[in-house]
mmCIF file of C-alpha atoms and ligand atoms in Angstrom:
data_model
loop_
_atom_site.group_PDB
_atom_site.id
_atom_site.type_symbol
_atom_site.label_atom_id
_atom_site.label_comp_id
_atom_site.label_asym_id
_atom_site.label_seq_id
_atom_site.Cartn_x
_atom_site.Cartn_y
_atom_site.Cartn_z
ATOM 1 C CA UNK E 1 9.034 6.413 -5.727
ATOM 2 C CA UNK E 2 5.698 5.643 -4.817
ATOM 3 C CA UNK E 3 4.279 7.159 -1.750
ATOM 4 C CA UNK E 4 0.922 5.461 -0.468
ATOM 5 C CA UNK E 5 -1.032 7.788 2.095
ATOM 6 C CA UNK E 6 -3.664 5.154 3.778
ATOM 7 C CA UNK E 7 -5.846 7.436 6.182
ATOM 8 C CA UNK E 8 -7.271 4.664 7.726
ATOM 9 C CA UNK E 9 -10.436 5.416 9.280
ATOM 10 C CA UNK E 10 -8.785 8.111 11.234
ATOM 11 C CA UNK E 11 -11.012 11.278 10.238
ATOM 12 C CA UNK E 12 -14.693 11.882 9.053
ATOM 13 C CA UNK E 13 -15.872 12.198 4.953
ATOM 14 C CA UNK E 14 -15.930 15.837 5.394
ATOM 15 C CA UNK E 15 -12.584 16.017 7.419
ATOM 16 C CA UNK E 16 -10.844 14.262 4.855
ATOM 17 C CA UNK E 17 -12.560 16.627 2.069
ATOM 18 C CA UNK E 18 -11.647 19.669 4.335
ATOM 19 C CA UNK E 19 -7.801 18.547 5.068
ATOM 20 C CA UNK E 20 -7.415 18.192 0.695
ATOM 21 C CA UNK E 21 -8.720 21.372 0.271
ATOM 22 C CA UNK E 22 -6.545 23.204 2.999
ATOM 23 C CA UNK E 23 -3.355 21.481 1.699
ATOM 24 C CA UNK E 24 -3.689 20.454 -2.258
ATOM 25 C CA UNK E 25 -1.695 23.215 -3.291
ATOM 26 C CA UNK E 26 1.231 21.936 -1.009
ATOM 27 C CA UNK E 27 0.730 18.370 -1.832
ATOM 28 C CA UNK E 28 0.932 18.600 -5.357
ATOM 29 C CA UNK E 29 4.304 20.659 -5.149
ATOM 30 C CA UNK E 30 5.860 17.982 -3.217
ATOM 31 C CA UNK E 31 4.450 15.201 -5.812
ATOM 32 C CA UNK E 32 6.402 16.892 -8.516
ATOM 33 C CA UNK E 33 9.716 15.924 -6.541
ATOM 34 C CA UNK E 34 10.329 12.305 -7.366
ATOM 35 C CA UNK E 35 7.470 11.326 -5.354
ATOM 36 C CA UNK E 36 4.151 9.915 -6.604
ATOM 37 C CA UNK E 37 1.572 9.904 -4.517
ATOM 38 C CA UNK E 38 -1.681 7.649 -3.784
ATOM 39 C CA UNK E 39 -4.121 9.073 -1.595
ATOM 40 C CA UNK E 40 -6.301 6.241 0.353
ATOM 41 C CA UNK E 41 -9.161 8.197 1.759
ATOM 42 C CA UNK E 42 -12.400 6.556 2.892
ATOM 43 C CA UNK E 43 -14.623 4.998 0.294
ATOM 44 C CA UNK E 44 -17.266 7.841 0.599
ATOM 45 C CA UNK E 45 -14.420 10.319 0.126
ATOM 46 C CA UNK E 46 -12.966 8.481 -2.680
ATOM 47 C CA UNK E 47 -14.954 10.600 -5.637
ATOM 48 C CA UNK E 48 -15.090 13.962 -4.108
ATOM 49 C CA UNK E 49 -11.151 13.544 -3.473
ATOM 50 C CA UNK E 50 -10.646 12.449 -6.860
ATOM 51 C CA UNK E 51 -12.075 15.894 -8.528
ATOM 52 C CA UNK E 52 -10.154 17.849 -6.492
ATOM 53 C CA UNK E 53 -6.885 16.598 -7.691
ATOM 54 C CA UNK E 54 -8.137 16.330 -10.985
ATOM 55 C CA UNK E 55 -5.256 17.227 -13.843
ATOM 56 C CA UNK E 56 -2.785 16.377 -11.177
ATOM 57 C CA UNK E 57 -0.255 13.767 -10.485
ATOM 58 C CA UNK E 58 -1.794 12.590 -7.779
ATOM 59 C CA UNK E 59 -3.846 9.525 -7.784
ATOM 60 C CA UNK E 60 -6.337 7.963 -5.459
ATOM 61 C CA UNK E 61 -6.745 4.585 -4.002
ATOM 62 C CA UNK E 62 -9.306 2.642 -2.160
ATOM 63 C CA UNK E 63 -8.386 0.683 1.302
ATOM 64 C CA UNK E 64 -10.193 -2.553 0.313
ATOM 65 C CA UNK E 65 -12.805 -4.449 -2.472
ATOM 66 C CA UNK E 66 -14.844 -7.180 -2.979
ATOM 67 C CA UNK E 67 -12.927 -10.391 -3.984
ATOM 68 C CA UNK E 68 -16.569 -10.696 -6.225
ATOM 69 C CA UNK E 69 -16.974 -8.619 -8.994
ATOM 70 C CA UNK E 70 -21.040 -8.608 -8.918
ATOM 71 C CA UNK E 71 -24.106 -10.001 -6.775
ATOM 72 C CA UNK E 72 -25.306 -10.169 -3.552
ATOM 73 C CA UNK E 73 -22.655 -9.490 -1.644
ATOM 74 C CA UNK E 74 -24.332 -6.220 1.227
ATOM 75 C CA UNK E 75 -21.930 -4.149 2.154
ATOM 76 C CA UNK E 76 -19.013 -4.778 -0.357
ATOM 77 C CA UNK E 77 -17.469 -2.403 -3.146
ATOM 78 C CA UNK E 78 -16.896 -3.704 -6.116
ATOM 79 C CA UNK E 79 -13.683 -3.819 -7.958
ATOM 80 C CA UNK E 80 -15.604 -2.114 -10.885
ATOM 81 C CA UNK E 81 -16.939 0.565 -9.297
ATOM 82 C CA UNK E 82 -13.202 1.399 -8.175
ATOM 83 C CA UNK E 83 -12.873 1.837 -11.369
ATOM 84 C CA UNK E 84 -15.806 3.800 -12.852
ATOM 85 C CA UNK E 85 -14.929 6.679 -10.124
ATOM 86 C CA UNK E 86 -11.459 6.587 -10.885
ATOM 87 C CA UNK E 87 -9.534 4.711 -8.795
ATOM 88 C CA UNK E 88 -6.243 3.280 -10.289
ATOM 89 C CA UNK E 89 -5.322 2.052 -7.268
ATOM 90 C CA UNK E 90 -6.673 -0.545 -4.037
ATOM 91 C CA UNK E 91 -4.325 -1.715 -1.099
ATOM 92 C CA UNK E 92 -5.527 -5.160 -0.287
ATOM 93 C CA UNK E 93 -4.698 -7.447 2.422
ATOM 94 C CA UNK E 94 -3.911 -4.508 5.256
ATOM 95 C CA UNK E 95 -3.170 -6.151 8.697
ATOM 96 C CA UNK E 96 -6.367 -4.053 10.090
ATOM 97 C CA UNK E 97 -8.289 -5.681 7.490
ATOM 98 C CA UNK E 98 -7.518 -9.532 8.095
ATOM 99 C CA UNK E 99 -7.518 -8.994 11.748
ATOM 100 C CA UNK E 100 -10.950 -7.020 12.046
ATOM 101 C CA UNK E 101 -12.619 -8.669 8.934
ATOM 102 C CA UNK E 102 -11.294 -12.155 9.909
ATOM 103 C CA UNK E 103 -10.121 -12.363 6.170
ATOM 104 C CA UNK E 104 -6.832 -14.346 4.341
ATOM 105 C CA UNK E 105 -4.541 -14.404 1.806
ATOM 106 C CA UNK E 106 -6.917 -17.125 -0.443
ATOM 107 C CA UNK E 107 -9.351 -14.218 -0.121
ATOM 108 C CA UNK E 108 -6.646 -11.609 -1.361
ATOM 109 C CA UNK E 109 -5.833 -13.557 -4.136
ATOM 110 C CA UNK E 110 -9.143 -13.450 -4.971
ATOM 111 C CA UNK E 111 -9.487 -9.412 -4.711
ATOM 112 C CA UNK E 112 -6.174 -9.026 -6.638
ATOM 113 C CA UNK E 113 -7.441 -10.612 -9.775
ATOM 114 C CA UNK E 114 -11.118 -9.021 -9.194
ATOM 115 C CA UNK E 115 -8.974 -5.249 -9.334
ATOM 116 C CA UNK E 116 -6.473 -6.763 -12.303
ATOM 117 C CA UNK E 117 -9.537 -7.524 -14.343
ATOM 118 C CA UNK E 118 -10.484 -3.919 -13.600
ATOM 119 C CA UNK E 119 -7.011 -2.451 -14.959
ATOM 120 C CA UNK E 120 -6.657 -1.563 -11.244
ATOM 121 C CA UNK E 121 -3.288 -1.779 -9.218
ATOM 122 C CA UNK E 122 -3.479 -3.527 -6.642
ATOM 123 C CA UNK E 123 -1.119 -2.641 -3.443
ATOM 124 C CA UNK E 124 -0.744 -6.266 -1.704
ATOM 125 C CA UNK E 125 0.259 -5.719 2.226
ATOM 126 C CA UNK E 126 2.057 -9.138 3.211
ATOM 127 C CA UNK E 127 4.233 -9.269 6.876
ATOM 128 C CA UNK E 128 5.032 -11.278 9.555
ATOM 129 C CA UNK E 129 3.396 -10.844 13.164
ATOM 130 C CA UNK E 130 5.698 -10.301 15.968
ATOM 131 C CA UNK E 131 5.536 -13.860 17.271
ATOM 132 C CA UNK E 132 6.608 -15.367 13.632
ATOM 133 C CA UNK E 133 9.662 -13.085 13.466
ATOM 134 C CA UNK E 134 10.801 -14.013 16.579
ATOM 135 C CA UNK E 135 10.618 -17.680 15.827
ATOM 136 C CA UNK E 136 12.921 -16.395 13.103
ATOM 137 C CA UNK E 137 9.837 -17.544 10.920
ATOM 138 C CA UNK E 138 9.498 -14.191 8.583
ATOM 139 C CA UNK E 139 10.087 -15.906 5.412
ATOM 140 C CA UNK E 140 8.082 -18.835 5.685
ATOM 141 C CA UNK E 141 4.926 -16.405 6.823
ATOM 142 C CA UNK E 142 5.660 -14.251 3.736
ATOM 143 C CA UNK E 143 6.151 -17.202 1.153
ATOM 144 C CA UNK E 144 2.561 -18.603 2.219
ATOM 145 C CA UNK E 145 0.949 -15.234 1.886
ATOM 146 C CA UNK E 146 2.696 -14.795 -1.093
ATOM 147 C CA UNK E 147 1.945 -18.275 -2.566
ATOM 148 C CA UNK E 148 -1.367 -18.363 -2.847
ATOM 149 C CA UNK E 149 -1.990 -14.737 -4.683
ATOM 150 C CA UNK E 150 0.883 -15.951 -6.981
ATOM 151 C CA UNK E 151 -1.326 -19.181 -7.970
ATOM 152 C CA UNK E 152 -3.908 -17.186 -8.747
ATOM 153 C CA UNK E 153 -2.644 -14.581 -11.212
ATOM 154 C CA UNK E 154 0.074 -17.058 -12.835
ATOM 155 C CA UNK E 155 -1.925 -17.230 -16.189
ATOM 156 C CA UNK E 156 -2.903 -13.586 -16.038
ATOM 157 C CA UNK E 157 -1.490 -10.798 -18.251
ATOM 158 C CA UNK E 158 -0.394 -8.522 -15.255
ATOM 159 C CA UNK E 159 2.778 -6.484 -16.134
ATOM 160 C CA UNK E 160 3.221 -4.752 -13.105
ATOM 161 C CA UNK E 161 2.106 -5.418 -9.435
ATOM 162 C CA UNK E 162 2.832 -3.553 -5.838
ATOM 163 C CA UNK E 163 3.591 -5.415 -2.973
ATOM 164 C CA UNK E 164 3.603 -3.178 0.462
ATOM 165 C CA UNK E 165 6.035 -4.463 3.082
ATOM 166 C CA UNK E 166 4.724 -4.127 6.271
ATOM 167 C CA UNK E 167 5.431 -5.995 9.678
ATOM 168 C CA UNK E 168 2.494 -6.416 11.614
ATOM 169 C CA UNK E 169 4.773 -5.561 14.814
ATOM 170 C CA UNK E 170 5.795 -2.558 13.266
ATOM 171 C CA UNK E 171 2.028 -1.140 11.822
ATOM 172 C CA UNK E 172 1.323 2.052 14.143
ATOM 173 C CA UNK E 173 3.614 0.822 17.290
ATOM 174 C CA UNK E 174 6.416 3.341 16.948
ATOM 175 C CA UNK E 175 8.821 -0.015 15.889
ATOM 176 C CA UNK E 176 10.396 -0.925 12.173
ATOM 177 C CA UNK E 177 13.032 -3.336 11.530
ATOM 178 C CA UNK E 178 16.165 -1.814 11.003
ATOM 179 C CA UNK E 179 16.573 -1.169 6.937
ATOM 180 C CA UNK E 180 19.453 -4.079 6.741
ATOM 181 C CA UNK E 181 16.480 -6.314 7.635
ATOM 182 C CA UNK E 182 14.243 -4.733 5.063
ATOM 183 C CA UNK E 183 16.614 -4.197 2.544
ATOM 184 C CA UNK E 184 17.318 -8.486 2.734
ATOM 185 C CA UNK E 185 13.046 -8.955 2.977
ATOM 186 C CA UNK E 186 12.727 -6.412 -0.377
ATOM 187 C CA UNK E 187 15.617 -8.457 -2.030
ATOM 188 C CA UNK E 188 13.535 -11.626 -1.162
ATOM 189 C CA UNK E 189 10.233 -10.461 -1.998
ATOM 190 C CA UNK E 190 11.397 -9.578 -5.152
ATOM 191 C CA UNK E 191 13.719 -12.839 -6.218
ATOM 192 C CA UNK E 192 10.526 -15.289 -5.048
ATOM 193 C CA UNK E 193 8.044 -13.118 -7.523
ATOM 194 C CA UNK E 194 10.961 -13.014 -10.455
ATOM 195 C CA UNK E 195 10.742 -17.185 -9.988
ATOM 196 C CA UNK E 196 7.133 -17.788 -9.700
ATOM 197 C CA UNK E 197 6.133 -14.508 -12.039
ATOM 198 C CA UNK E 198 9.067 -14.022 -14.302
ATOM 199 C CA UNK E 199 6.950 -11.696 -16.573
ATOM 200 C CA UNK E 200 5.596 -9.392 -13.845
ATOM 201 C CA UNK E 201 7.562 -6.241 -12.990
ATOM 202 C CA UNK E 202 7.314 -6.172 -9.207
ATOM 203 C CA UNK E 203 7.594 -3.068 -7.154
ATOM 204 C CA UNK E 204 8.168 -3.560 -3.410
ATOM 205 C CA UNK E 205 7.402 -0.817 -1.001
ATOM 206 C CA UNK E 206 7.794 -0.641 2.941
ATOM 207 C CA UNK E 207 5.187 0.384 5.425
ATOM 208 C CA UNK E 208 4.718 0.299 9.896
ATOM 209 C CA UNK E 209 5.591 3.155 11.648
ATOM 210 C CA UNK E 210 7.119 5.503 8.973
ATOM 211 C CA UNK E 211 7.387 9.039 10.622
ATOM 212 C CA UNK E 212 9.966 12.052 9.689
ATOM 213 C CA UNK E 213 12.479 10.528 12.831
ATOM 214 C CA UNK E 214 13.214 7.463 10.824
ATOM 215 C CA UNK E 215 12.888 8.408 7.288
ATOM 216 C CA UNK E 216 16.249 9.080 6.877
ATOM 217 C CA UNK E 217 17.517 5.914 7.433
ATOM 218 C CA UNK E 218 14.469 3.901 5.172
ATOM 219 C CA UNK E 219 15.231 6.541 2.962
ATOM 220 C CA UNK E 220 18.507 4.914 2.280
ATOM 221 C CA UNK E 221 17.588 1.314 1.511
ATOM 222 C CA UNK E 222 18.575 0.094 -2.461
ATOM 223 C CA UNK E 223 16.001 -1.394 -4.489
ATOM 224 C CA UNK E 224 12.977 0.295 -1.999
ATOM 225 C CA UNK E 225 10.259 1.390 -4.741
ATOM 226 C CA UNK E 226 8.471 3.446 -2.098
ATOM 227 C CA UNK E 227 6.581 3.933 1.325
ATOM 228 C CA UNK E 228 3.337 3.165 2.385
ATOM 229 C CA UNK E 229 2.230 5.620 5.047
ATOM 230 C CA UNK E 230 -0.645 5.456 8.213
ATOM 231 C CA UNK E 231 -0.244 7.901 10.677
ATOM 232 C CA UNK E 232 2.327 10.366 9.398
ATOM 233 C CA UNK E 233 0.320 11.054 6.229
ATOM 234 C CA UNK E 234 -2.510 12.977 8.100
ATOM 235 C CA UNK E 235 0.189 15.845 8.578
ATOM 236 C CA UNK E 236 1.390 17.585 5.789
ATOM 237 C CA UNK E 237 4.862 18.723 7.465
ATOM 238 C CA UNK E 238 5.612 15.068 8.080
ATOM 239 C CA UNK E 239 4.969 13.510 4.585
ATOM 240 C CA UNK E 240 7.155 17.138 3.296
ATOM 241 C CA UNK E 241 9.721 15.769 5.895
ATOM 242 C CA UNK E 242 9.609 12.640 4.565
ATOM 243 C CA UNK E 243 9.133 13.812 0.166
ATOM 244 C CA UNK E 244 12.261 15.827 1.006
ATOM 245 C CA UNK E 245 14.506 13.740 3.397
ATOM 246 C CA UNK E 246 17.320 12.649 1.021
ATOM 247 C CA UNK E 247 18.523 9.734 2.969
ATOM 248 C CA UNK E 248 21.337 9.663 5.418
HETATM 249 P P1 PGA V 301 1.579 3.517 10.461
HETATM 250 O O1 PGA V 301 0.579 2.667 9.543
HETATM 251 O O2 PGA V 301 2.446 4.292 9.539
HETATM 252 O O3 PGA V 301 0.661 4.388 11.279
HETATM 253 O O4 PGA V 301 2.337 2.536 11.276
HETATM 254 C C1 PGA V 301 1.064 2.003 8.433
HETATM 255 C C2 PGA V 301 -0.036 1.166 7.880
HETATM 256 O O5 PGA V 301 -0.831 0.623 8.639
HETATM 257 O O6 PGA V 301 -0.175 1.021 6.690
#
């Protein structure tokens, strides 16, 4: 399964290069456990992080890109440059990132076919905000995130594309549905894209508040290609809790 480690902007360049260095030895012996991680550091960490797992498994992602692939665009990464460092991977569409950078899903669609044309994954987050899934509304906020990213790859050769689960409710509060509730949302996710994208392989993973106290349970949930982790991937005893937790 895929395990996504997005650090956020929770420590410094040269914390994040000190923290790889003090535990790649123990990351890459849980990565060779049915786990396969992506490491989301900072964008200035990105290459440095990248050599020191070199000839490992594990692979590094970026937290965001440009929807534009070149030009004037100050202060934007392109999807290309990604790619020339070595970045297979790019989560796009993180609750953080629409809410702080006042960005939507036509915008997303946009950055996942600036990283496809760059042979990069990208990990789409898509979830409901408390409010919507209280109005019993979850669906119908998914289906128009989903819709519009859908229109926009439709006539695109993607095989394979990585959709991150991830309640905004849930996203560093402590909360997560129970896994009935994201078992029937991964089930859904996954029957919408085999409609609208027959040809596309779709992986589904979950993320908000995944810590070693609850892994057990998500642990458990059929069809589940993975986790996408904030807080509990800065400690390397919780993500070994949650590589080795084998469900309940
Ligand atoms: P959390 O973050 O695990 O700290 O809730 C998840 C995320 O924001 O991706």
């Amino acid at each position: 399964m895929e395990i996504v480690l997005n650090w956020k902007m929770e420590k410094s360049h040269l914390e994040e290069i000190l923290w790889c260095k003090e535990n790649k030895e123990e990351l890459i012996k849980l990565s060779t456990n049915n786990h396969f991680f992506i490491l989301c550091p900072s964008f200035t960490s990105l290459q440095t992080i990248k050599e020191i797992f070199d000839k490992s498994e594990i692979e590094i992602g970026a937290q965001n890109c440009s929807q534009y692939l070149l030009g004037s665009h100050t202060g934007q990464v392109s999807a290309k440059s990604l790619k020339e460092i070595g970045c297979l991977y790019c989560i796009i569409g993180h609750s953080e990132t629409r809410t702080e950078l006042n960005e939507n899903y036509y915008q997303i669609a946009k950055k996942t076919k600036a990283l496809i044309s760059q042979h990069i994954n990208p990990i789409i987050c898509i979830g409901e905000t408390r409010e919507e899934k209280d109005k019993n509304l979850t669906l119908d906020a998914l289906a128009q995130q989903l819709e519009p990213i859908v229109q926009e790859i439709i006539n695109l050769n993607v095989k394979e594309i990585i959709f991150a689960y991830e309640p905004v409710w849930a996203i560093g509060s402590g909360n997560t549905p129970l896994a009935s509730e994201i078992y029937e949302i991964t089930k859904w996710v996954k029957m919408y894209l085999k409609v609208t994208l027959p040809e596309v392989k779709t992986k589904v993973l979950y993320g908000g508040s995944i810590s070693s106290r609850n892994i057990d349970e998500l642990k458990n949930i059929f069809d589940l290609d993975g986790f996408l982790i904030g807080k509990a991937s800065l400690d390397i005893q919780e993500i070994k809790k949650i590589v080795t937790s084998k469900g309940k």
